[in-house]
PDB file of N, CA, C and O in Angstrom:
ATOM      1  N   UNK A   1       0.849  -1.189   0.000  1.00 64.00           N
ATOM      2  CA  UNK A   1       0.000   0.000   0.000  1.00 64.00           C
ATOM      3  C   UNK A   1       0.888   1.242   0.000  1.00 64.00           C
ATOM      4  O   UNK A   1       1.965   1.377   0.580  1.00 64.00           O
ATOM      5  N   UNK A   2      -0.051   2.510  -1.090  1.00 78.00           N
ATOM      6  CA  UNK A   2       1.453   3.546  -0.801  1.00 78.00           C
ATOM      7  C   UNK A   2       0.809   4.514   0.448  1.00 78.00           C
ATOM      8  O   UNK A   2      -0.336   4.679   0.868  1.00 78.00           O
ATOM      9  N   UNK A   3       2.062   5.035   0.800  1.00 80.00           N
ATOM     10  CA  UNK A   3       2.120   5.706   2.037  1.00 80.00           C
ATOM     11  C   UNK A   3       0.924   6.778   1.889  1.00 80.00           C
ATOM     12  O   UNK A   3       0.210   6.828   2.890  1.00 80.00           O
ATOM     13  N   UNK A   4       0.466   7.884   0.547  1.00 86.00           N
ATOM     14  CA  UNK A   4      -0.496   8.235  -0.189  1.00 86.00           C
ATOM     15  C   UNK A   4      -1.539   7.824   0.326  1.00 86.00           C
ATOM     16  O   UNK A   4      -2.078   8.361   1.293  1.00 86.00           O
ATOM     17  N   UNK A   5      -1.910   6.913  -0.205  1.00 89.00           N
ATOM     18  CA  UNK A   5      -3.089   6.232  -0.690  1.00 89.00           C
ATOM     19  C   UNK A   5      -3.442   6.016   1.281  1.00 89.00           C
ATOM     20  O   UNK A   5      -4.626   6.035   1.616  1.00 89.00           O
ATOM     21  N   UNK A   6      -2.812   5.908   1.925  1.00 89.00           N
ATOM     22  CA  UNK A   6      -3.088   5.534   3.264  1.00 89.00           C
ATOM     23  C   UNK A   6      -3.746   6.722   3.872  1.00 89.00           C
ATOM     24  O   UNK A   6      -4.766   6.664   4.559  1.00 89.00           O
ATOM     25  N   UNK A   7      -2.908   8.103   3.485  1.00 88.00           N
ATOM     26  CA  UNK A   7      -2.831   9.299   4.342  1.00 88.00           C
ATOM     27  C   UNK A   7      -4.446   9.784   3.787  1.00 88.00           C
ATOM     28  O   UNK A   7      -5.165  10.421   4.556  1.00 88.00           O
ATOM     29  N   UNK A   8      -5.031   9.335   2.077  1.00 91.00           N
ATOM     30  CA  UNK A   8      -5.441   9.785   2.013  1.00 91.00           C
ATOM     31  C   UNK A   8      -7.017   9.168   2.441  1.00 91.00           C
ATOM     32  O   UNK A   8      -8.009   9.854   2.197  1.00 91.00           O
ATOM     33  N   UNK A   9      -7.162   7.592   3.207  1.00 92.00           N
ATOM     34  CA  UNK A   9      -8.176   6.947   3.970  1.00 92.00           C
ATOM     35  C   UNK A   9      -8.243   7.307   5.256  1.00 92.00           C
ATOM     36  O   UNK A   9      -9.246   7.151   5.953  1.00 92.00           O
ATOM     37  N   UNK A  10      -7.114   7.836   5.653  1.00 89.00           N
ATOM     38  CA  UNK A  10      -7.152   8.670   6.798  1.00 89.00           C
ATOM     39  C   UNK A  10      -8.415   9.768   6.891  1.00 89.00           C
ATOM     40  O   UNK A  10      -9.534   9.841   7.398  1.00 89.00           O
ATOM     41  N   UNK A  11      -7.574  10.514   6.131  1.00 88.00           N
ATOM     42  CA  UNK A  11      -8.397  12.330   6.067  1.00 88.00           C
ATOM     43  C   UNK A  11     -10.101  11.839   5.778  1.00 88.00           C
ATOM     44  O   UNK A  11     -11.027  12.388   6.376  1.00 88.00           O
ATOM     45  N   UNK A  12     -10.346  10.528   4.589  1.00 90.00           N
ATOM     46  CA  UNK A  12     -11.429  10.105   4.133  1.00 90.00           C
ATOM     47  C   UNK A  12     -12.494  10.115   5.531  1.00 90.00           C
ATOM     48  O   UNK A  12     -13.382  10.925   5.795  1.00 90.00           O
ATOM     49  N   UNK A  13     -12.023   8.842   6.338  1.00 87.00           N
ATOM     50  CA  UNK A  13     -12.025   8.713   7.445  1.00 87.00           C
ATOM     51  C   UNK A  13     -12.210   9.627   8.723  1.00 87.00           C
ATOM     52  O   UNK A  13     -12.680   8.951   9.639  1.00 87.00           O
ATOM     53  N   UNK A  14     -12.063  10.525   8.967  1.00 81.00           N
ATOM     54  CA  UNK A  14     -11.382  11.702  10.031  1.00 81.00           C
ATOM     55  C   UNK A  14     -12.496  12.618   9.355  1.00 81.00           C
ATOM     56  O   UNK A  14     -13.272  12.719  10.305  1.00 81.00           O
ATOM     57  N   UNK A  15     -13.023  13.288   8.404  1.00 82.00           N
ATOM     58  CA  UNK A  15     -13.968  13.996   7.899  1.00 82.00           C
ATOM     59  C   UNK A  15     -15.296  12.862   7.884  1.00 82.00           C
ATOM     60  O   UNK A  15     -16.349  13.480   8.041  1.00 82.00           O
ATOM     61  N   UNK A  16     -15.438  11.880   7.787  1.00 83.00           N
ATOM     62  CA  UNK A  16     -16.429  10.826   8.097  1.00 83.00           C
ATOM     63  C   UNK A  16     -16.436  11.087  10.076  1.00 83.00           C
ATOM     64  O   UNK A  16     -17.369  11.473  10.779  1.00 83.00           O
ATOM     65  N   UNK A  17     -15.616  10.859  10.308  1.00 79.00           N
ATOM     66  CA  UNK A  17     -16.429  11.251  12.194  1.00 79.00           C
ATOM     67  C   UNK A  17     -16.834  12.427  12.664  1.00 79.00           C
ATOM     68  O   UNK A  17     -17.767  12.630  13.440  1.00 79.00           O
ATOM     69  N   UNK A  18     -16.015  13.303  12.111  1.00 75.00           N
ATOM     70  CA  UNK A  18     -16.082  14.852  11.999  1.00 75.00           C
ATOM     71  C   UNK A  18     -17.812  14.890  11.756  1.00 75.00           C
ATOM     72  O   UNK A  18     -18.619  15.170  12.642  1.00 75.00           O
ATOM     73  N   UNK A  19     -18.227  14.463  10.029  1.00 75.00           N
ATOM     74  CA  UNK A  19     -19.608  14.068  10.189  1.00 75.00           C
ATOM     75  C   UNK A  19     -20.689  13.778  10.788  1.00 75.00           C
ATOM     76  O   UNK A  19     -21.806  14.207  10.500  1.00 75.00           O
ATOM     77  N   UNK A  20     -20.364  12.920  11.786  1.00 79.00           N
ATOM     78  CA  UNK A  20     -20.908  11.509  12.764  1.00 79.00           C
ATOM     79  C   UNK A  20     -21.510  12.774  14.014  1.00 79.00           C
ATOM     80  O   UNK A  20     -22.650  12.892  14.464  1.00 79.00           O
ATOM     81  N   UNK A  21     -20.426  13.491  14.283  1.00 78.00           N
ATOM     82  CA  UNK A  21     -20.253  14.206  15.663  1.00 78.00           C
ATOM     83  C   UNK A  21     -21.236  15.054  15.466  1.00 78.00           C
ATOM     84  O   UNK A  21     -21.360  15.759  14.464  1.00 78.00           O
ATOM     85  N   UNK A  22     -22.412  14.999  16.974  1.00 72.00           N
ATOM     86  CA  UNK A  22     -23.845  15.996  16.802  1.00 72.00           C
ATOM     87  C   UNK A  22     -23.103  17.451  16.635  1.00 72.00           C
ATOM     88  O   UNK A  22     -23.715  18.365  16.081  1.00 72.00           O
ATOM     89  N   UNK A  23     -22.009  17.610  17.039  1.00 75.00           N
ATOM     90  CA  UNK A  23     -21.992  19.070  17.188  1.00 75.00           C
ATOM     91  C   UNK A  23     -21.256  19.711  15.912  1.00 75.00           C
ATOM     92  O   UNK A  23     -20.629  20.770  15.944  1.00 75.00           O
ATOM     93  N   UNK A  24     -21.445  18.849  14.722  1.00 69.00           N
ATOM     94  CA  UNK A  24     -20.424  18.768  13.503  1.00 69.00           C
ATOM     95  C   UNK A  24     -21.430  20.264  12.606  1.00 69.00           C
ATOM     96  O   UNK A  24     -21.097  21.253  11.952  1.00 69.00           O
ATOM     97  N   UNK A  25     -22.599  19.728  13.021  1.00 74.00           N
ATOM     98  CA  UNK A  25     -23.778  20.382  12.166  1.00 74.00           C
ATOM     99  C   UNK A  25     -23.532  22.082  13.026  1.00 74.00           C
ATOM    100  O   UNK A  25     -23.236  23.162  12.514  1.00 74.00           O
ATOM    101  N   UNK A  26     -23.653  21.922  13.686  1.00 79.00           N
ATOM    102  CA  UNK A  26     -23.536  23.884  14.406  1.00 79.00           C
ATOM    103  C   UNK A  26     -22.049  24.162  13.799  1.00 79.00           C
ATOM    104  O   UNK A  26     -21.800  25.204  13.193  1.00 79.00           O
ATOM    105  N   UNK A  27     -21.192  23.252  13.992  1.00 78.00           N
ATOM    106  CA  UNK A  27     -19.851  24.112  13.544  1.00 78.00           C
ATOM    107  C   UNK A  27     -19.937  24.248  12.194  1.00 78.00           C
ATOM    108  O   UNK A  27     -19.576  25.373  11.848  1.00 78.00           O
ATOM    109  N   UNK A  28     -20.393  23.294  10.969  1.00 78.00           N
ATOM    110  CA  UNK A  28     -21.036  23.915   9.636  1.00 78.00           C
ATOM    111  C   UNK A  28     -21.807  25.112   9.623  1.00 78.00           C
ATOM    112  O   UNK A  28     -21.365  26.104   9.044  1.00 78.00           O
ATOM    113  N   UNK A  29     -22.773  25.128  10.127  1.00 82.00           N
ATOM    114  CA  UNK A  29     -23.346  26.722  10.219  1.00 82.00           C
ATOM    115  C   UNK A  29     -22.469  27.739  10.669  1.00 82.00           C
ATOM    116  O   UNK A  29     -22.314  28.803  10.069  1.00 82.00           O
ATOM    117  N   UNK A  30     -21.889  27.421  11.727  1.00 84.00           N
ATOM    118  CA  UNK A  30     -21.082  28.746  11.855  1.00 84.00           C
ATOM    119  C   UNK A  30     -19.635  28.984  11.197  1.00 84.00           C
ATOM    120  O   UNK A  30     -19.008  29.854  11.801  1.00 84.00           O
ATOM    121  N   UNK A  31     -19.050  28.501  10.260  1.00 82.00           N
ATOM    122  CA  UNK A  31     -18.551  28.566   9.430  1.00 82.00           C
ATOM    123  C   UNK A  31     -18.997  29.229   7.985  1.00 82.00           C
ATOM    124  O   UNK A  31     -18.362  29.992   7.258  1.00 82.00           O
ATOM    125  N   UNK A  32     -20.307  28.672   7.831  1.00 84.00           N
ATOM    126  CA  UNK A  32     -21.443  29.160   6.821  1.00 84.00           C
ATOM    127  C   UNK A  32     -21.604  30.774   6.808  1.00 84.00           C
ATOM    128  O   UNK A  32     -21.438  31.606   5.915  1.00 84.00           O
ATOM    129  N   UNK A  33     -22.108  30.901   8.556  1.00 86.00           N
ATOM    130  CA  UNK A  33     -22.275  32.535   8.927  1.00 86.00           C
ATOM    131  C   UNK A  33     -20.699  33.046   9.078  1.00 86.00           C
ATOM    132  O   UNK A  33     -20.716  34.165   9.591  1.00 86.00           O
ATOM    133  N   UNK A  34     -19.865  32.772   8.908  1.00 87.00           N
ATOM    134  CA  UNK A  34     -18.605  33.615   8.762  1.00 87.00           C
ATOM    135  C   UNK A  34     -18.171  33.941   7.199  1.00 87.00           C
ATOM    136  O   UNK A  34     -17.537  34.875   6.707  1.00 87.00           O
ATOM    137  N   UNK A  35     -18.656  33.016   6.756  1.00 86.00           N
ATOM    138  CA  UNK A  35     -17.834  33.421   5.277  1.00 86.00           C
ATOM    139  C   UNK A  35     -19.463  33.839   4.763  1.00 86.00           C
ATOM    140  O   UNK A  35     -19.482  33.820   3.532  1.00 86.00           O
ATOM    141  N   UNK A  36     -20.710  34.176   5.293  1.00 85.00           N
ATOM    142  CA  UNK A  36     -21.998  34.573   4.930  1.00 85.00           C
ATOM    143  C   UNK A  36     -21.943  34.058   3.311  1.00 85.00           C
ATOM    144  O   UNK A  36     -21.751  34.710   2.285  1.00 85.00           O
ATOM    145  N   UNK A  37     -22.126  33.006   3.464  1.00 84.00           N
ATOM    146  CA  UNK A  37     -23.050  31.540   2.597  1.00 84.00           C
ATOM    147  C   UNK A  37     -24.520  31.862   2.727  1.00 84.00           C
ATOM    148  O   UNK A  37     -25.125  32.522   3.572  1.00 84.00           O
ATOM    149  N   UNK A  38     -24.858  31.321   1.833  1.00 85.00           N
ATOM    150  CA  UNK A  38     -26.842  30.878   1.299  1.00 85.00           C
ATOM    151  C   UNK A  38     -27.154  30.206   2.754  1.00 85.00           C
ATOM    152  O   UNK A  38     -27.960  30.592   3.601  1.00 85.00           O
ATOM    153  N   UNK A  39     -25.977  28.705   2.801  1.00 80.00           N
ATOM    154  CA  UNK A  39     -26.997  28.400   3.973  1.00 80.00           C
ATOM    155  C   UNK A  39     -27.060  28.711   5.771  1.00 80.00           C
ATOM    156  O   UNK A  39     -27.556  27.990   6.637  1.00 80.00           O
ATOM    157  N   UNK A  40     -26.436  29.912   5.907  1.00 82.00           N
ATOM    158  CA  UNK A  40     -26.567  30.554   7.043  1.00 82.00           C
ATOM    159  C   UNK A  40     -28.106  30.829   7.380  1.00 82.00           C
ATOM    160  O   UNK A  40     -28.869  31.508   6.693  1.00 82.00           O
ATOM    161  N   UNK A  41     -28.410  30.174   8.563  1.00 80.00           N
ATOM    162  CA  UNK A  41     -29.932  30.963   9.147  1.00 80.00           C
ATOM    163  C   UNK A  41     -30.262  31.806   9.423  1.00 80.00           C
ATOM    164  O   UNK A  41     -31.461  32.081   9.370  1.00 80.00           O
ATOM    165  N   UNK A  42     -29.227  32.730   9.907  1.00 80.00           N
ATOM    166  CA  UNK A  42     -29.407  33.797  10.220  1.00 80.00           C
ATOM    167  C   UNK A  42     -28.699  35.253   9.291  1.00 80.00           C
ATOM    168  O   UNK A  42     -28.224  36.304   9.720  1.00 80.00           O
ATOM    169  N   UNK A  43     -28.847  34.860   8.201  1.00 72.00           N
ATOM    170  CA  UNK A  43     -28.369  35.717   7.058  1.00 72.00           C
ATOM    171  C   UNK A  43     -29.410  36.766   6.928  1.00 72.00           C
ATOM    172  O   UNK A  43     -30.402  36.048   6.801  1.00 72.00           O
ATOM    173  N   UNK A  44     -29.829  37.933   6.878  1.00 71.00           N
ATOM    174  CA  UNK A  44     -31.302  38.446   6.598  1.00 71.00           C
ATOM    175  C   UNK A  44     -31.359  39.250   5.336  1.00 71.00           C
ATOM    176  O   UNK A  44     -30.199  39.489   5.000  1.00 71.00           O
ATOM    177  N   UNK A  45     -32.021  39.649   4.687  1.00 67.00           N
ATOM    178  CA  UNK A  45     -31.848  40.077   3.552  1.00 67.00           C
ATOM    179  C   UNK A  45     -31.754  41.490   3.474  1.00 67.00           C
ATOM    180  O   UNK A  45     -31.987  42.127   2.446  1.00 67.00           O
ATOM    181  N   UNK A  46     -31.387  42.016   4.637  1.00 62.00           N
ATOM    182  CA  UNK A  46     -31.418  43.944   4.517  1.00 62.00           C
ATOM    183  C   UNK A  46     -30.137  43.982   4.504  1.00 62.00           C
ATOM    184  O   UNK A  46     -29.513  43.439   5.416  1.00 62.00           O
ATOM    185  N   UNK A  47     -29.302  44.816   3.175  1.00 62.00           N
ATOM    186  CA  UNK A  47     -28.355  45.477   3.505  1.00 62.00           C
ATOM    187  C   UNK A  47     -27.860  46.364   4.604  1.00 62.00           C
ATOM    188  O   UNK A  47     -28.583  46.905   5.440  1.00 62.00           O
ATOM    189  N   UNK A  48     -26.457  46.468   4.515  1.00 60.00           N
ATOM    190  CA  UNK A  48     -25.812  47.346   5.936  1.00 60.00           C
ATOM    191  C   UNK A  48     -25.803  48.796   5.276  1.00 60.00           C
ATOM    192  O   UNK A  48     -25.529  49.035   4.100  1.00 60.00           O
ATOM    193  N   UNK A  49     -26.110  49.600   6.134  1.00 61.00           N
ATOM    194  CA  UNK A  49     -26.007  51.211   6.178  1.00 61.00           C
ATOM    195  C   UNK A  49     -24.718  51.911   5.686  1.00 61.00           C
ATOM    196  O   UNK A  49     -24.650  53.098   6.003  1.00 61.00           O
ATOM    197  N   UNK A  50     -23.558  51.352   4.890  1.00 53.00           N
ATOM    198  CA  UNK A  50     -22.516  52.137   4.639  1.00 53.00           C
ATOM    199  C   UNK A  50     -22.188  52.317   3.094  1.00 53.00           C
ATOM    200  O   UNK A  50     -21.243  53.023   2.742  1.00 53.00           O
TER     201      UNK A  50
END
């Protein structure tokens, strides 16, 4: 097996529990609301005053 191909069932793997984990879904959203993405909930549609 190459050393590659291992590192990269790892990361496969490691983003699969990342998944799994209840609290995986809030840290997606708030990632979402930082870079203000579509799927932020709390995005509102009024522009800012400047």
């Amino acid at each position: 097996m190459d050393i590659s191909l291992l590192g990269l069932y790892l990361l496969f793997v490691s983003v699969l529990f990342l998944l799994l984990v209840p609290t995986a879904e809030s840290t997606i959203l708030l990632w979402a609301c930082l870079y203000r993405l579509e799927i932020c909930p709390f995005r509102t549609t009024t522009t800012g005053s400047g």
